[in-house]
Tab-separated table of C-alpha atoms in Angstrom:
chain	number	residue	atom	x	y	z
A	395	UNK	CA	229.942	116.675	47.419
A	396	UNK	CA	227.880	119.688	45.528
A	397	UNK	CA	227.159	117.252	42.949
A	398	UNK	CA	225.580	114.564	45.296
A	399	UNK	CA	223.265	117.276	46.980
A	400	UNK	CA	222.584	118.548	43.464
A	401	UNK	CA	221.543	115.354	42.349
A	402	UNK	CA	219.806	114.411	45.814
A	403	UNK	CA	216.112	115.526	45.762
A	404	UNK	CA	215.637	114.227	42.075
A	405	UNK	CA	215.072	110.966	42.389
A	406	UNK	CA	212.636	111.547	45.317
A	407	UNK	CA	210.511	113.504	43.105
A	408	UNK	CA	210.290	110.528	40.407
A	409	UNK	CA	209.235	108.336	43.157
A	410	UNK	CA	206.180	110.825	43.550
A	411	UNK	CA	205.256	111.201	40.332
A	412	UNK	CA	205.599	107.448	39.364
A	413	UNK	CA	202.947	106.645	42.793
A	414	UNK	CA	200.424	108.705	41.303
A	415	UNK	CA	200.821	107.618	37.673
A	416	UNK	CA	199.784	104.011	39.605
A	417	UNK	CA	197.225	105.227	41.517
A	418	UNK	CA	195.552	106.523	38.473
A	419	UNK	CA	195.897	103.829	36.535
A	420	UNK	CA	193.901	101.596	39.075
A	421	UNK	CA	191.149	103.885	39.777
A	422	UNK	CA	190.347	103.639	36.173
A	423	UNK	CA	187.605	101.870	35.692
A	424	UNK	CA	187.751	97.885	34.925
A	425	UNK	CA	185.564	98.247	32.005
A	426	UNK	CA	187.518	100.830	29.781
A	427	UNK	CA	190.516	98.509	29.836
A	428	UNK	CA	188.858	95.458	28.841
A	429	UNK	CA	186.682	96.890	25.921
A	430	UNK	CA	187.776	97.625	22.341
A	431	UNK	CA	187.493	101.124	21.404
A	432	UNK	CA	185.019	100.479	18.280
A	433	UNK	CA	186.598	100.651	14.922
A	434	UNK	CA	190.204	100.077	15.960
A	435	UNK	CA	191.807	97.861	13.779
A	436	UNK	CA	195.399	96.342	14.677
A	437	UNK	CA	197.815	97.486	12.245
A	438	UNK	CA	198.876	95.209	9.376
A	439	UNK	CA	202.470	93.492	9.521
A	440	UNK	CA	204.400	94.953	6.488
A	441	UNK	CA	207.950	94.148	5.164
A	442	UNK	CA	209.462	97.497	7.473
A	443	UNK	CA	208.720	95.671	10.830
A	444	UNK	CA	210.863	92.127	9.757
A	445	UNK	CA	213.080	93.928	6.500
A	446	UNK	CA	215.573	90.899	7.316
A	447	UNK	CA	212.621	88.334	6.274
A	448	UNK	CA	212.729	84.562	8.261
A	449	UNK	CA	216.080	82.463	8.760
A	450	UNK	CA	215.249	79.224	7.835
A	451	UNK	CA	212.337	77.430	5.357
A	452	UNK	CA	208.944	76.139	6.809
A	453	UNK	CA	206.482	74.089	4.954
A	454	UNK	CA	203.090	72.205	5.856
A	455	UNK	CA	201.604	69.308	3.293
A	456	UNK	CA	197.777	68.018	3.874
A	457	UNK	CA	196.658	65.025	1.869
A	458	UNK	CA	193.221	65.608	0.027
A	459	UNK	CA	190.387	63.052	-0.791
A	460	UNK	CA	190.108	61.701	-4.760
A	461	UNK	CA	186.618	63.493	-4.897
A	462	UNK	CA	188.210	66.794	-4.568
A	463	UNK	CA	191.364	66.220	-7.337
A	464	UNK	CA	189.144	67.566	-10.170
A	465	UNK	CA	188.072	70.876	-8.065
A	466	UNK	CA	191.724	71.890	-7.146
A	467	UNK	CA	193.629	71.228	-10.351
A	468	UNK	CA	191.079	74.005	-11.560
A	469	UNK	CA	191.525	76.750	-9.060
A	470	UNK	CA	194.996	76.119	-8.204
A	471	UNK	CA	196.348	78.488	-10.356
A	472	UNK	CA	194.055	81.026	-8.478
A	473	UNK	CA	195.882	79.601	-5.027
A	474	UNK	CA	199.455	80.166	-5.755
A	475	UNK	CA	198.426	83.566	-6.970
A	476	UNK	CA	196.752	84.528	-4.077
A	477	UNK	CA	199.818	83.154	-1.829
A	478	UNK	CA	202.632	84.624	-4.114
A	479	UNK	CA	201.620	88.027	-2.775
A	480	UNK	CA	202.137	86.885	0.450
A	481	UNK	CA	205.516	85.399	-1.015
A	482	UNK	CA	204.260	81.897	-0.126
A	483	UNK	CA	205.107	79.071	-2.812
A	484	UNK	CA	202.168	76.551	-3.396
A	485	UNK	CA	202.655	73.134	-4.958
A	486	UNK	CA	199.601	70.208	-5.661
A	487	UNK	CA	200.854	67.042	-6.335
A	488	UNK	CA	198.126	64.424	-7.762
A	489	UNK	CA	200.172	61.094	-7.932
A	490	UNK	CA	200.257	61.087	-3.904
A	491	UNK	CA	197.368	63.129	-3.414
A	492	UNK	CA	198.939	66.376	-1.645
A	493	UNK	CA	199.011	70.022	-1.189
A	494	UNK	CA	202.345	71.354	-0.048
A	495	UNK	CA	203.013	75.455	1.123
A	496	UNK	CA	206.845	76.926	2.476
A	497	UNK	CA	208.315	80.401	2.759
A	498	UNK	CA	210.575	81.533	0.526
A	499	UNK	CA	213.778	84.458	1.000
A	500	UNK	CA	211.497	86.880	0.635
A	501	UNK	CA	208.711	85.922	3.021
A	502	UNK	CA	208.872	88.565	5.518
A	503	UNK	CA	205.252	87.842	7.808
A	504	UNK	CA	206.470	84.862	10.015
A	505	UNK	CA	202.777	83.848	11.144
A	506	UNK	CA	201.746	83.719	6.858
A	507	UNK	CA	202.647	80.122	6.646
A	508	UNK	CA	200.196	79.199	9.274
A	509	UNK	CA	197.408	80.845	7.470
A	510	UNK	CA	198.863	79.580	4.090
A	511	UNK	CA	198.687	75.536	6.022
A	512	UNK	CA	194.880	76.691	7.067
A	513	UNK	CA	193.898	76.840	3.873
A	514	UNK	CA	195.220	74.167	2.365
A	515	UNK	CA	193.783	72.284	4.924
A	516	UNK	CA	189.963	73.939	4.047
A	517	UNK	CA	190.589	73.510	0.301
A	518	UNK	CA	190.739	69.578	1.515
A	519	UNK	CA	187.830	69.537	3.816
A	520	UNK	CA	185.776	70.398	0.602
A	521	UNK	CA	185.049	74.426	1.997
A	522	UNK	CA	185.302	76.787	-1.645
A	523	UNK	CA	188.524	78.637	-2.682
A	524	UNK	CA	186.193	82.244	-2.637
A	525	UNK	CA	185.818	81.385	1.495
A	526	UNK	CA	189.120	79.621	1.971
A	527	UNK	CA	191.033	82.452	0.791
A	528	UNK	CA	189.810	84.895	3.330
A	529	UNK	CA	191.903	83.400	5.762
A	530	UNK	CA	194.703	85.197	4.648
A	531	UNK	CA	193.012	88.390	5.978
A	532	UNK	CA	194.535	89.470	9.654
A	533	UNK	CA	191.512	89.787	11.454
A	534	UNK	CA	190.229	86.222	10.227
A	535	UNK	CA	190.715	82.518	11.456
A	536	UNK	CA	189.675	79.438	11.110
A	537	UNK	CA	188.371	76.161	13.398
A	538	UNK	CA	187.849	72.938	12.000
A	539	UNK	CA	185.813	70.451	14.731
A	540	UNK	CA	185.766	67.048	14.406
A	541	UNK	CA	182.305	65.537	15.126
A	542	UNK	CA	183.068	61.620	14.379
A	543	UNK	CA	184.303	60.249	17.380
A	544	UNK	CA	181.158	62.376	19.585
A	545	UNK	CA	178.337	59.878	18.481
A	546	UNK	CA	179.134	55.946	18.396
A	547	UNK	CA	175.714	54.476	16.792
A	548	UNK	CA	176.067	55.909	12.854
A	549	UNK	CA	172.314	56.730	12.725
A	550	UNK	CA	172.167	58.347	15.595
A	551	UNK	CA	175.359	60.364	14.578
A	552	UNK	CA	173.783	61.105	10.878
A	553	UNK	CA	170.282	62.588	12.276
A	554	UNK	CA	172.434	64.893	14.934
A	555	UNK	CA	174.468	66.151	11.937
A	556	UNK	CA	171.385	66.769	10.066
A	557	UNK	CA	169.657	68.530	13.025
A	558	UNK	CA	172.909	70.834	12.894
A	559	UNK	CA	172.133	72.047	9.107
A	560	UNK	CA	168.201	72.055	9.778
A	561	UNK	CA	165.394	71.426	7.024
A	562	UNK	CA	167.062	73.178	3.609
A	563	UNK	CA	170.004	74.792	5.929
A	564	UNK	CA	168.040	77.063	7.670
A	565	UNK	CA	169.464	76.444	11.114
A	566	UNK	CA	173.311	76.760	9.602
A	567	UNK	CA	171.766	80.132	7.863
A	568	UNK	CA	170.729	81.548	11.396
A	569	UNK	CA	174.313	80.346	12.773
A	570	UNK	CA	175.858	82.143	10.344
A	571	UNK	CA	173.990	85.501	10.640
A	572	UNK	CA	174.450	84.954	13.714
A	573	UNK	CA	178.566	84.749	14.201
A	574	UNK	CA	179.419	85.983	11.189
A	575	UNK	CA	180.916	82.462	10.570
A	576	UNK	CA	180.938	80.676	7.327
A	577	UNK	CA	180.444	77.251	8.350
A	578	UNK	CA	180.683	73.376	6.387
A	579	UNK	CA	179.736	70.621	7.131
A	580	UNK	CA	181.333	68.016	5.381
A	581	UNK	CA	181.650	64.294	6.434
A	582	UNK	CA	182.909	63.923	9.620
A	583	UNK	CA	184.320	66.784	10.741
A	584	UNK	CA	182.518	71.002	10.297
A	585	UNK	CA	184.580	74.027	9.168
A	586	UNK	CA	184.105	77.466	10.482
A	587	UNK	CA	185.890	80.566	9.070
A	588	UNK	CA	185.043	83.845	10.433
A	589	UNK	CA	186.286	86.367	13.750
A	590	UNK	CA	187.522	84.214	16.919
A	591	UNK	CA	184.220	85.850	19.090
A	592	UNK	CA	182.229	83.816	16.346
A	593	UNK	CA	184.646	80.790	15.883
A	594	UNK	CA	183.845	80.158	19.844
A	595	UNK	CA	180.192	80.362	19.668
A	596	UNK	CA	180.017	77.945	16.742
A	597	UNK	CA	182.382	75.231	18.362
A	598	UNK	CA	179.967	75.616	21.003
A	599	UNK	CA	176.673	74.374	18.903
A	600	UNK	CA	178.115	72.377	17.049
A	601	UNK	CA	179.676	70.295	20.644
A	602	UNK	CA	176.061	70.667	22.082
A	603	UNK	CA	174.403	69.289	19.062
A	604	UNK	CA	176.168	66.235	19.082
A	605	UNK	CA	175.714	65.989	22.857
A	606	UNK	CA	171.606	66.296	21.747
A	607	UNK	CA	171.259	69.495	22.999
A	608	UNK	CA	169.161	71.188	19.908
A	609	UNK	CA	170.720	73.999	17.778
A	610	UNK	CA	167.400	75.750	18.257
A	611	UNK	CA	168.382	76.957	22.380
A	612	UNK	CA	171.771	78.273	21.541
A	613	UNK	CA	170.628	80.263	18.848
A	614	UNK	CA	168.150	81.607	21.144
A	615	UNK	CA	170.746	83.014	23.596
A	616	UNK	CA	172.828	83.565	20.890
A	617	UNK	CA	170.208	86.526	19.553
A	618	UNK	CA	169.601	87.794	23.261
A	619	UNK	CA	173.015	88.385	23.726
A	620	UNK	CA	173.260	90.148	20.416
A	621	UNK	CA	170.589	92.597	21.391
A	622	UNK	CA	172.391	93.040	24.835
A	623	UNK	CA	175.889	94.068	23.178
A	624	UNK	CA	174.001	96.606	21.259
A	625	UNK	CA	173.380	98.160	24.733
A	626	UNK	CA	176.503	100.302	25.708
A	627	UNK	CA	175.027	100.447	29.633
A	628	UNK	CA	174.707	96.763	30.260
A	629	UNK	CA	178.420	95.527	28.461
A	630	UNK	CA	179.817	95.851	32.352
A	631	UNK	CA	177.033	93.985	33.344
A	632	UNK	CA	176.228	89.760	33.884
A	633	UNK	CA	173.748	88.908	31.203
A	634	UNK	CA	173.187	85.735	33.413
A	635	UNK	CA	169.245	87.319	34.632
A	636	UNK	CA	168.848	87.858	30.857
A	637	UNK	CA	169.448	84.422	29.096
A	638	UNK	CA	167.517	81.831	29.006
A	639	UNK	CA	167.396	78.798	31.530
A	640	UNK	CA	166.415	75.463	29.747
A	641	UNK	CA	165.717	72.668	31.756
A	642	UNK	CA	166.455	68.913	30.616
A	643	UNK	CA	162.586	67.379	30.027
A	644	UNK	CA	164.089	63.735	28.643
A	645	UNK	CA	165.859	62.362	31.854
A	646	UNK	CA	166.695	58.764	31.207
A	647	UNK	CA	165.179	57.296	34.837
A	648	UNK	CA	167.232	54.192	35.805
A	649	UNK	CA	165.372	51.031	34.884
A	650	UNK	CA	164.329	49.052	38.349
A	651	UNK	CA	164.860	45.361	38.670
A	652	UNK	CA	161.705	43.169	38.370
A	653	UNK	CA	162.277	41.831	41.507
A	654	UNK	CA	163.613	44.212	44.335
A	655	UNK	CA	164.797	42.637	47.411
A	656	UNK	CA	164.622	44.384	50.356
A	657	UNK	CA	167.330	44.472	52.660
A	658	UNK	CA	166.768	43.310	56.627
A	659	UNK	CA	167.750	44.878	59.678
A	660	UNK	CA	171.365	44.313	60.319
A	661	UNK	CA	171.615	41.577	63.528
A	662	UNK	CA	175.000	40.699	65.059
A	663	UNK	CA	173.433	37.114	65.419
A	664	UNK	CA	173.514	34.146	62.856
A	665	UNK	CA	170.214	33.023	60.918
A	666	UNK	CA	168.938	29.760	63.023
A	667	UNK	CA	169.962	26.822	61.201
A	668	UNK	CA	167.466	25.039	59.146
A	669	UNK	CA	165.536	22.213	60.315
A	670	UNK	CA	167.233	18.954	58.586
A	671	UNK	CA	164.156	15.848	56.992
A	672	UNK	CA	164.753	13.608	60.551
A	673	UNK	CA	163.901	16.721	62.820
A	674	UNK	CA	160.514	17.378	60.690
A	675	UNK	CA	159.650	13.345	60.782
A	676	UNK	CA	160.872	13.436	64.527
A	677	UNK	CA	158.485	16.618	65.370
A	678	UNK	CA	154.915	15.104	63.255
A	679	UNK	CA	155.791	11.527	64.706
A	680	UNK	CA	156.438	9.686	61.664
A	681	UNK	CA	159.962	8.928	62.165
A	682	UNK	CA	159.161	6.023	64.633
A	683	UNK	CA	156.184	4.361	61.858
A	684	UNK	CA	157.101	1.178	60.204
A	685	UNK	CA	158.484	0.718	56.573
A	686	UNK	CA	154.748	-0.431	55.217
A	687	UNK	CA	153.140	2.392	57.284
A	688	UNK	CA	155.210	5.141	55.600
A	689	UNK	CA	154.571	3.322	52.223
A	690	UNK	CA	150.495	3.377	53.038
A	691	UNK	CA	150.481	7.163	54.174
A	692	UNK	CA	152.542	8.139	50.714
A	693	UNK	CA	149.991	6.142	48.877
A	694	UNK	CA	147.035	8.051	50.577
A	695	UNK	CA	148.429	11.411	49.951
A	696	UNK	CA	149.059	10.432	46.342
A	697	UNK	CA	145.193	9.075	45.944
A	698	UNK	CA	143.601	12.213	47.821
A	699	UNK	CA	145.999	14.527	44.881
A	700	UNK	CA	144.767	12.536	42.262
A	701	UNK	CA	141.213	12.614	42.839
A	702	UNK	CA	141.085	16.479	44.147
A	703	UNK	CA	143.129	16.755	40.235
A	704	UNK	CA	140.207	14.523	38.771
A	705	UNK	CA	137.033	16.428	39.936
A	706	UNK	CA	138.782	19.810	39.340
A	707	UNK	CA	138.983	18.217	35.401
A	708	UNK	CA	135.119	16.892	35.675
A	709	UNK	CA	134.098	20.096	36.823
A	710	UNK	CA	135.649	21.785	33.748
A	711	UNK	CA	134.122	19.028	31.397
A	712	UNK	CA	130.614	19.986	32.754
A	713	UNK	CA	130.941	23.778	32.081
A	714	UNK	CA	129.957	22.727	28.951
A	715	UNK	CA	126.725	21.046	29.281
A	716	UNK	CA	125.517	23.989	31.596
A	717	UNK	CA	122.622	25.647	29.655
A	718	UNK	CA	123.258	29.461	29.450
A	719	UNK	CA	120.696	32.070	31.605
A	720	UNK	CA	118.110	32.547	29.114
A	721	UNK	CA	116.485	36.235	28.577
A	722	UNK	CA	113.071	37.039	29.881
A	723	UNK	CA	110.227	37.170	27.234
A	724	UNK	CA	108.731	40.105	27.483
A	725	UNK	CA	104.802	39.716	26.577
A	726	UNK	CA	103.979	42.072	23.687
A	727	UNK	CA	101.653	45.129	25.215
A	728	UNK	CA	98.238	45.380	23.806
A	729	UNK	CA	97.624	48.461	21.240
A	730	UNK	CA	95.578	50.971	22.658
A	731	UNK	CA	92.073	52.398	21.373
A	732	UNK	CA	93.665	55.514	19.753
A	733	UNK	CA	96.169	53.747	17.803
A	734	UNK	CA	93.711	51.124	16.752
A	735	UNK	CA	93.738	50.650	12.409
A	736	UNK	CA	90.698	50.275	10.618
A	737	UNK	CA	91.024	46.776	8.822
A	738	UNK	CA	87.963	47.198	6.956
A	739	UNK	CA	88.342	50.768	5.444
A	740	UNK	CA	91.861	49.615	4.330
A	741	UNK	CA	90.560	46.686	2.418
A	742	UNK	CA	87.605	48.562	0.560
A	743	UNK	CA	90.140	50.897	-0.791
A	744	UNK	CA	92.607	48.197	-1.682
A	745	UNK	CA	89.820	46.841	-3.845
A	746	UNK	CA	88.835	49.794	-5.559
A	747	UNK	CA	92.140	50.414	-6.297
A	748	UNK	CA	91.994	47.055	-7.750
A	749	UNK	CA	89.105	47.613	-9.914
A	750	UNK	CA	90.208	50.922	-11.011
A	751	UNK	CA	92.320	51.234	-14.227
A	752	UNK	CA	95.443	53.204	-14.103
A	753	UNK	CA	94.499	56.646	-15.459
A	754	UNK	CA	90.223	56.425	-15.820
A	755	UNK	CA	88.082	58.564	-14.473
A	756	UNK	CA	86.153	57.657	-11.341
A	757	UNK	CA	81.985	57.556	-11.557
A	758	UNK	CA	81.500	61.217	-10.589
A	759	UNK	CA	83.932	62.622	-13.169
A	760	UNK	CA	81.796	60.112	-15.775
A	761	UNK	CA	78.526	61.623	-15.083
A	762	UNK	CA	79.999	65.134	-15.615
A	763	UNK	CA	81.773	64.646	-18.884
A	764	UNK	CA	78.456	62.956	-20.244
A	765	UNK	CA	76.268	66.121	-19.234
A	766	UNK	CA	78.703	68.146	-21.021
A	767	UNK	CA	78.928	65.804	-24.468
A	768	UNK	CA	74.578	66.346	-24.204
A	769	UNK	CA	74.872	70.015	-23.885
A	770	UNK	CA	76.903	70.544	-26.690
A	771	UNK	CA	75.074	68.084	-29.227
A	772	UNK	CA	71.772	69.982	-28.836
A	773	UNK	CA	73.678	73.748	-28.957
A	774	UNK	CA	74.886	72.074	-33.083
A	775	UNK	CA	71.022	71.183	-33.527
């Protein structure tokens, strides 16, 4: 009995303490729970935390195009000595066109072999072994998006790829600054190696780009958010009032019909039914006319269509012979006294131009140079 009212109050006051341990943990704020401290790194899985290494043996093969045969069988040795560290065994095998990875006794990291499968499967989808091998890094993973089946029409799926790598890669540069994403694009599918914050964003483009939504937008928010995370105040905080809202301009309208019929009031009633040939010949009277009289009337109407058919045509013919509206003359208006020209002056100069030899010396200019020939005779007497 002492030992039960010894023992009593204790686990009332653990109750107590355990409440407020609670209530402190949800006034914390939201924020400090979701965010990463900044520069804490998960710590790396060594052999201490699995010394017993894996039970059974797990292997991954990936077949590899003939273009990239001559590329491997140089770096492979370069492979298998990056994954023997990791206690991974590599094999290539070029008569079935193969690359083959499985643990061994002393792989210890269980989650290796998927990074080890990874890049194999890079090393086929033409991305370099300096890139490739980064995915053996902790903090690093990998995404590769298959873009063939997104497009149907070839050219239209061939200028949408091209809009993804931009005029001399520019626009897969800025992705890449952007992310911090290595990114290929190969054929039909684009790799992306980099952090899983990145690997989102690019899946993202790259889906949106071959839905024709241009690179050019994303990359836009993409830089205002990176300006925004820089801010320590507004990482709580929407960033929706921030980013950009870009409206569809193109919207295919739906083509109309050429003719549109228009739909009539709804009436419980049926349409009237249609007047049959003997009603109409009943109503004008010419149901009770004779054989020969019907015959004459049809004739008539025949004659009046023919020769309403033949004076439209002579009409026609005689647009030709009608003479076309000729212009007015206009009388020419008589030169007034200022502007008159003297006919007579102009002919007396015409002649003396006539008589006149090209370079002599008119009469004046004679008389002169004689006077001066005299003069100088007498001054040598």
């Amino acid at each position: 009995m002492a030992a039960s009212k010894a023992n009593g109050p204790a686990p009332a006051g653990g109750k107590s303490e355990f409440r407020n341990q609670k209530q402190k943990q949800e006034n914390r704020d939201e924020s400090e729970l979701l965010t990463v401290p900044d520069g804490w790194k998960e710590p790396a899985f060594s052999k201490e935390d699995n010394p017993r290494g894996l039970l059974e043996e797990s292997s991954f093969a990936t077949l590899f195009p003939k273009y990239r045969e001559a590329y491997l069988k140089e770096c492979w040795p370069l492979v298998q000595k990056a994954l023997n560290e990791h206690h991974v065994n590599a094999t290539l095998d070029l008569i079935e066109g193969s690359m083959t990875v499985c643990t061994t006794k002393k792989t210890f990291d269980p989650y290796i072999i998927i990074r080890a499968r990874d890049l194999i499967k890079l090393l086929a989808r033409s991305v370099s072994f300096e890139q490739a091998v980064r995915i053996l890094q902790d903090d690093i993973a990998c995404d590769i998006i298959k873009i063939g089946s997104l497009v149907r029409n070839k050219e239209r799926f061939v200028k949408r790829r091209q809009r993804l790598i931009g005029p001399k890669g520019s626009t897969l540069k800025a992705l890449e600054l952007l992310t911090n994403c290595y990114i290929m694009v190969q054929g039909n599918t684009v790799s992306a190696i980099g952090p899983f914050s990145g690997l989102k964003e690019v899946r993202k483009v790259v889906l949106d780009t071959m839905k024709n939504i241009h690179p050019i937008y994303n990359i836009k928010t993409l830089m205002i958010k990176r300006e925004l995370a820089k801010d320590s105040e507004l990482r709580s905080q929407s960033w929706e009032r921030f980013l950009p809202q870009f409206k569809h301009k193109n919207v295919n309208k739906r083509k109309e019909p050429k003719k549109k019929t228009v739909k009539k009031e709804y009436t419980p009633f049926p349409p009237p039914q249609p007047e049959s040939q003997i009603d109409k010949e009943l109503a004008s009277g010419e149901y009770f006319l004779k054989a020969s009289q019907k015959k004459r009337q049809k004739m008539e109407a025949i004659k009046a269509k023919q020769a309403e058919a033949l004076s439209k045509r002579q009409e026609e013919r005689n647009k030709a012979f009608i003479p076309p509206k000729e212009k007015p003359v206009l009388k020419p208006k008589e030169a007034s006294t200022e502007t008159k020209i003297d006919v007579a002056a102009i002919k007396e100069k015409v002649k003396k131009a006539k008589n006149k030899k090209l370079g002599a010396l008119t009469a004046e200019e004679v008389k002169l140079k004689m006077e001066v020939d005299e003069k100088k005779k007498k001054k040598k007497k």
